[in-house]
Amino acid sequence: MKIPFSPPDMTELEAQGAAEAIRSGWITTGPKTKEFERQIAEYCHVNKAVCLNSQTACAEMALRLLGIGAENGGSSFDEVIVPAYTYTASASVVCHVGAKLVLIDSQSDSLEMDYEALENAINEHTKAIIPVDLGGIPCDYDRIFAIVKNKKHLFKATSAVQEAVGRVAICADAAHAFGASWHGKMVGSIADFSSFSFHAVKNLTTAEGGALTWNIPRIDDGELYHQAQLYSLHGQSKDALAKTQLGAWEYDIIGPWYKCNMTDIMAAIGLAQLSRYEGILERRKEIIGRYDAAFRKLGIGVLMHYTDKYQSSGHLYITRIPGIGSEQRQEIIVKMAEAGIATNVHYKPLPMMTAYKKLGFDIKDYPNAYKQFKNEITLPLHTKLTDEEVEYVIEKYCEIVEEYV
Ligand SMILES: *Cc1c(COP(=O)(O)O)cnc(C)c1O
């Protein structure tokens, strides 16, 4: 057997959608993107969604809309807090907007941020926190909201959107968590801003793509949406579709801004995926149930994807083998590969990466993140897996890991 880690689940429906967009004569941002945005907003129970070409662009957009960082009318003293245990995109956006990145260690027995350390890191320069819904499991938003409310007296708003939020903004990296819920509320409607990824390995994919939603009661949703359109399309006062109106060639450039819009071909693929999404989530849950039942017995550490408090989107199957180090972890990964099963590691903490070392971060200051990383193995979890393949992964992983526990 040959089991890839996370192939895209594309069907004839996605192919038809893309072909239809191509044949329609309108391939870039247009009616399909607008429809995809409308359906995403409806799915997440929010008023508006903005679709862009990646989660990274969406997360960056949230910081720009908030006016954070020297590149956006903010200041280079603006600070944004991000967990050390995540993918680079959660943190790189802070650098892109010219703000100061603050990395926080994990809890000793959880992949979530150390919330006490988070609270202590908030000062008068702190503008936003980027919690990461790892593997599709929503963070402890009760705790995060309580922390930013506690520290409200330190917060100084320097833009209208910051004013509307009224405290340190919560800009969730929900790249993994499309379709997850927390206390019955959809991810996307919980944090002040949430950004989803539709990259090829994610639960719902448009090949590349992302969506941004927000939940800010004192804001004009239409105005914020319009500003996001300007930022994502060169600061041009009319988009390409509006310019096709008779005689409507003229436009203005309001700012020397960015280019990160979604195309209608991507949106058409996304619309097809969204129509199948309930089934996709269900199948992921089924596979997680089978994995959990087999691996818990062996004492392998697994995440809780489904509880009374939240429902995960079931994006990653993260496991931790008690007592092993990174060398043994590598042996297991190689043995799995020899058995034809691709695995992965989520994540090598950011302070171990060259870019973040150069910024002055040192893994010695993140002992819990390192501890979580050194014995972590992620198993294939996707909707191209057959029942037989799921059984094969279970059989091989149990057989291989048994020598180490
Ligand atoms: C995939 C991913 C991203 C980036 O998503 P893109 O759409 O590729 O920009 C950000 N954060 C996490 C945790 C991810 O896994």
XYZ file of C-alpha atoms and ligand atoms in Angstrom:
420
model
C 0.000 0.000 0.000
C 1.015 3.569 -0.686
C -0.719 6.081 1.574
C -0.027 9.772 0.921
C -0.207 12.255 3.786
C -2.921 14.631 2.609
C -3.960 14.492 -1.068
C -6.716 16.878 -2.187
C -10.193 15.339 -2.318
C -11.276 16.482 -5.791
C -14.269 15.036 -7.608
C -16.044 15.566 -10.926
C -18.069 18.295 -9.178
C -14.969 20.448 -8.567
C -13.778 19.813 -12.140
C -17.193 20.847 -13.511
C -17.193 23.993 -11.347
C -13.746 25.047 -12.550
C -14.667 24.257 -16.188
C -17.859 26.287 -15.872
C -15.895 29.301 -14.592
C -13.438 28.963 -17.480
C -16.215 28.641 -20.091
C -18.178 31.560 -18.596
C -15.580 34.009 -19.896
C -15.025 35.438 -16.389
C -12.082 33.758 -14.637
C -10.802 36.215 -12.031
C -12.609 37.812 -9.046
C -16.284 38.063 -9.987
C -19.669 36.430 -9.386
C -18.302 33.050 -8.217
C -16.014 34.673 -5.644
C -18.908 36.819 -4.372
C -21.123 33.736 -4.102
C -18.386 31.782 -2.285
C -17.985 34.688 0.156
C -21.743 34.801 0.729
C -21.896 31.056 1.448
C -18.874 31.153 3.762
C -20.402 34.026 5.754
C -23.671 32.097 6.004
C -21.839 28.908 7.070
C -19.871 30.766 9.769
C -22.916 32.780 10.947
C -21.351 36.166 10.219
C -22.445 39.072 7.999
C -19.457 39.181 5.660
C -16.515 37.121 4.500
C -13.627 38.198 2.290
C -11.965 35.579 0.078
C -8.295 36.062 -0.787
C -5.539 33.932 -2.311
C -4.336 32.450 1.044
C -4.834 32.373 4.777
C -1.575 34.276 5.067
C -3.031 37.148 3.024
C -6.193 37.045 5.187
C -4.254 37.123 8.474
C -2.121 39.968 7.160
C -5.304 41.745 6.017
C -6.728 41.585 9.550
C -3.604 43.325 10.898
C -3.768 45.930 8.123
C -7.491 46.599 8.716
C -6.634 47.084 12.390
C -3.868 49.524 11.427
C -1.168 47.546 13.229
C 2.541 47.957 12.437
C 4.702 50.623 10.845
C 3.650 49.546 7.311
C 0.018 50.403 8.070
C -0.036 53.735 9.810
C 0.705 52.009 13.112
C 4.067 51.857 14.842
C 7.056 49.521 14.870
C 6.519 49.401 18.652
C 3.162 47.675 18.098
C 3.391 44.148 19.505
C 1.533 41.043 18.369
C 1.572 37.806 20.384
C 1.787 34.414 18.627
C 2.382 30.886 19.978
C 5.853 29.419 19.282
C 4.275 26.059 18.391
C 2.775 26.767 14.970
C 3.460 27.193 11.275
C 5.496 30.210 10.146
C 2.488 31.934 8.524
C 0.927 32.576 11.952
C 3.952 34.728 12.850
C 5.413 35.999 9.556
C 2.408 38.282 8.979
C 3.433 40.253 12.079
C 6.798 40.896 10.426
C 5.117 41.751 7.097
C 3.176 44.643 8.638
C 6.232 45.964 10.507
C 5.175 45.153 14.068
C 7.144 43.413 16.824
C 6.644 39.659 17.103
C 6.269 38.168 20.591
C 6.364 34.351 20.796
C 4.806 32.444 23.698
C 5.678 28.932 24.915
C 3.149 26.064 25.013
C 1.553 24.719 28.155
C 3.468 21.787 29.638
C 0.845 19.211 28.663
C -1.050 20.863 25.822
C -0.316 22.319 22.388
C -2.102 25.538 23.338
C -0.289 28.668 24.464
C 0.680 29.024 28.106
C -2.128 31.421 28.993
C -0.389 32.743 32.090
C 2.650 33.651 29.979
C 0.279 35.212 27.445
C -1.325 37.395 30.105
C 2.093 38.476 31.425
C 3.271 39.378 27.906
C 0.512 41.940 27.366
C 1.718 45.526 27.788
C 0.741 48.986 26.515
C 2.243 48.174 23.070
C 0.247 44.956 22.585
C -2.233 45.282 19.730
C -3.276 41.732 18.887
C -3.016 38.049 19.786
C -2.992 35.336 17.124
C -4.219 32.109 18.746
C -3.967 29.019 16.535
C -6.776 26.437 16.386
C -4.293 23.591 16.003
C -5.479 20.496 14.174
C -8.936 22.055 13.929
C -9.518 22.235 17.697
C -10.681 25.664 18.862
C -8.460 27.324 21.483
C -9.780 28.148 24.938
C -11.521 31.356 23.854
C -13.167 31.768 27.294
C -9.694 32.162 28.710
C -8.361 34.361 25.895
C -11.324 36.756 26.075
C -11.000 36.932 29.881
C -7.290 37.801 29.531
C -7.790 40.651 27.033
C -10.648 42.046 29.141
C -8.387 41.908 32.233
C -5.731 43.922 30.414
C -8.102 46.410 28.808
C -6.779 49.288 30.964
C -3.378 49.006 29.221
C -4.806 49.253 25.697
C -4.464 52.425 23.628
C -6.390 52.399 20.338
C -4.590 54.080 17.437
C -7.117 53.428 14.641
C -10.889 53.412 14.188
C -11.028 49.599 13.931
C -8.914 49.224 17.099
C -11.316 51.689 18.740
C -14.282 49.529 17.730
C -12.628 46.421 19.215
C -11.754 48.432 22.335
C -8.993 46.116 23.639
C -6.217 43.843 22.359
C -7.675 42.224 19.224
C -7.989 38.451 18.886
C -7.037 37.498 15.311
C -7.458 33.714 15.196
C -5.316 31.633 12.858
C -8.170 29.299 11.955
C -6.275 27.846 8.964
C -7.171 24.335 10.207
C -10.536 25.051 11.760
C -13.100 25.717 9.032
C -16.287 24.004 10.223
C -15.193 23.710 13.876
C -17.425 25.063 16.631
C -17.039 26.124 20.258
C -19.943 26.351 22.718
C -22.146 25.828 19.645
C -20.711 28.885 17.852
C -18.950 28.445 14.534
C -15.243 29.268 14.362
C -15.250 32.456 12.288
C -17.878 34.065 14.531
C -15.920 33.847 17.819
C -12.667 35.824 17.569
C -12.558 39.473 16.426
C -10.991 38.273 13.164
C -10.607 34.682 11.902
C -8.659 33.539 8.869
C -9.156 30.194 7.132
C -6.874 28.410 4.690
C -8.044 26.640 1.532
C -4.544 25.468 0.603
C -4.338 22.077 -1.128
C -3.635 20.116 2.095
C -6.445 21.687 4.100
C -9.914 20.190 4.809
C -11.613 22.354 2.186
C -9.451 23.460 -0.695
C -9.437 25.826 -3.665
C -5.812 24.770 -4.467
C -4.670 28.034 -2.893
C -7.005 30.358 -1.075
C -8.312 31.701 2.171
C -11.181 33.533 3.818
C -11.354 36.255 6.441
C -14.339 36.779 8.738
C -14.857 39.118 11.677
C -17.095 39.547 14.662
C -16.895 43.186 15.757
C -20.275 44.507 16.911
C -19.422 48.225 16.693
C -18.192 48.165 13.094
C -19.752 48.929 9.708
C -19.364 45.519 8.012
C -19.859 46.985 4.525
C -17.161 49.568 5.069
C -14.658 47.034 6.433
C -15.421 44.726 3.485
C -14.843 47.607 1.062
C -11.504 48.468 2.703
C -10.436 44.811 2.371
C -11.312 44.957 -1.359
C -9.146 48.063 -1.767
C -6.208 46.537 0.108
C -6.416 43.296 -1.886
C -6.695 44.906 -5.344
C -4.019 47.605 -5.642
C -6.092 50.256 -3.847
C -8.050 50.564 -7.086
C -11.426 52.281 -6.689
C -13.198 49.887 -9.115
C -12.624 46.166 -9.518
C -12.253 44.598 -12.978
C -15.936 43.589 -13.102
C -17.157 47.119 -12.274
C -14.916 48.453 -15.039
C -16.707 46.308 -17.635
C -19.834 48.469 -17.239
C -20.436 50.654 -20.323
C -18.067 53.594 -20.433
C -16.843 52.924 -16.898
C -13.140 52.796 -17.669
C -11.998 55.432 -15.236
C -10.703 54.568 -11.779
C -8.580 56.042 -9.038
C -5.769 54.506 -6.976
C -6.422 55.333 -3.351
C -3.274 53.769 -1.874
C -0.217 51.875 -3.199
C -1.589 48.651 -1.781
C -1.519 44.896 -2.289
C -2.635 42.156 -4.695
C -4.046 39.012 -3.129
C -7.563 38.519 -4.526
C -9.240 35.160 -5.161
C -10.075 34.100 -8.733
C -13.465 32.771 -9.853
C -11.823 29.489 -10.889
C -10.664 28.983 -7.289
C -14.056 30.061 -5.927
C -15.857 27.586 -8.215
C -13.731 24.750 -6.797
C -14.485 26.062 -3.302
C -18.249 26.163 -3.934
C -18.164 22.507 -4.990
C -16.106 21.587 -1.912
C -18.469 23.511 0.365
C -21.477 21.632 -1.022
C -19.750 18.361 -0.011
C -18.302 19.666 3.236
C -20.707 18.127 5.766
C -19.823 14.687 4.394
C -16.117 15.514 4.467
C -16.292 16.524 8.154
C -18.282 13.395 9.002
C -15.770 11.092 7.340
C -12.884 12.771 9.177
C -14.730 12.253 12.464
C -15.237 8.584 11.655
C -11.518 8.056 10.940
C -10.515 9.928 14.117
C -12.862 7.653 16.094
C -11.135 4.553 14.726
C -7.647 5.932 15.318
C -8.535 7.052 18.870
C -9.938 3.651 19.837
C -6.794 1.863 18.648
C -4.105 4.267 19.876
C -5.471 5.249 23.298
C -5.164 1.584 24.319
C -1.424 1.715 23.568
C -0.874 4.846 25.647
C -0.139 7.004 22.587
C -1.027 10.644 23.311
C -3.829 11.923 21.050
C -5.869 15.129 20.989
C -9.512 15.411 22.056
C -11.273 16.477 18.865
C -14.869 16.205 20.046
C -16.091 17.221 23.517
C -19.168 18.857 25.094
C -17.373 22.195 24.816
C -16.268 22.119 21.189
C -16.333 20.181 17.922
C -13.111 20.076 15.931
C -12.930 20.213 12.143
C -10.731 17.088 12.448
C -7.891 18.503 10.395
C -4.753 16.853 11.808
C -4.216 13.581 13.628
C -1.400 14.580 15.982
C 0.084 11.826 18.163
C 2.771 11.863 20.849
C 4.738 8.802 21.887
C 5.500 8.964 25.605
C 9.157 8.804 26.591
C 10.821 8.902 23.165
C 13.218 11.531 21.796
C 13.634 12.992 18.333
C 15.973 10.179 17.154
C 13.460 7.464 17.942
C 10.731 9.614 16.452
C 12.736 9.707 13.215
C 13.144 5.899 13.274
C 9.376 5.499 13.556
C 8.764 7.954 10.690
C 11.209 6.005 8.472
C 9.610 2.655 9.384
C 6.191 4.052 8.547
C 7.541 5.328 5.217
C 8.980 1.852 4.512
C 5.480 0.474 5.139
C 4.233 2.938 2.481
C 2.665 5.397 4.924
C 3.570 9.088 4.732
C 3.604 10.862 8.089
C 4.553 14.374 9.126
C 5.576 16.510 12.113
C 3.406 19.419 13.331
C 5.283 21.537 14.252
C 8.966 22.184 14.609
C 8.650 25.237 16.903
C 9.390 28.596 15.262
C 12.385 29.402 17.548
C 14.183 26.410 15.914
C 13.836 27.924 12.429
C 16.602 30.092 10.939
C 14.337 33.080 10.277
C 13.165 33.268 13.872
C 16.622 32.548 15.320
C 17.800 35.591 13.345
C 15.058 37.618 15.037
C 16.610 36.634 18.370
C 14.343 33.764 19.453
C 15.984 30.780 21.174
C 14.343 27.385 21.689
C 15.847 27.298 25.215
C 13.205 29.851 26.180
C 10.447 27.536 24.860
C 10.987 24.265 26.749
C 7.367 23.135 26.573
C 7.114 23.703 22.827
C 10.281 21.630 22.408
C 8.917 18.887 24.646
C 5.713 18.746 22.578
C 7.683 18.643 19.341
C 10.340 15.994 20.010
C 7.991 12.994 20.180
C 5.241 14.190 17.829
C 4.120 12.284 14.728
C 1.137 13.242 12.560
C -0.679 10.419 10.772
C -2.517 10.645 7.437
C -6.058 11.940 7.960
C -8.016 12.726 4.820
C -11.113 11.777 2.881
C -9.314 9.775 0.187
C -8.522 7.091 2.799
C -10.512 3.881 2.413
C -11.561 1.821 5.447
C -8.905 -0.749 4.514
C -6.229 1.940 4.443
C -7.324 3.254 7.842
C -7.020 -0.275 9.230
C -3.607 -0.660 7.605
C -2.325 2.607 9.171
C -3.602 1.454 12.587
C -2.034 -1.990 12.232
C 1.365 -0.686 11.116
C 1.550 2.202 13.586
C 0.649 -0.055 16.520
C 3.174 -2.665 15.384
C 5.985 -0.115 14.957
C 5.279 2.011 18.023
C 4.879 -1.003 20.305
C 8.672 -1.397 20.392
C 9.022 2.098 21.836
C 6.313 2.376 24.505
C -1.622 26.193 6.156
C -1.451 27.081 7.324
C -1.349 28.468 7.193
C -1.182 29.157 5.869
O -2.207 28.971 4.994
P -2.027 29.485 3.488
O -3.424 29.441 2.941
O -1.090 28.544 2.816
O -1.499 30.868 3.561
C -1.314 29.248 8.337
N -1.344 28.689 9.559
C -1.394 27.371 9.736
C -1.446 26.835 11.125
C -1.436 26.518 8.622
O -1.429 25.195 8.795
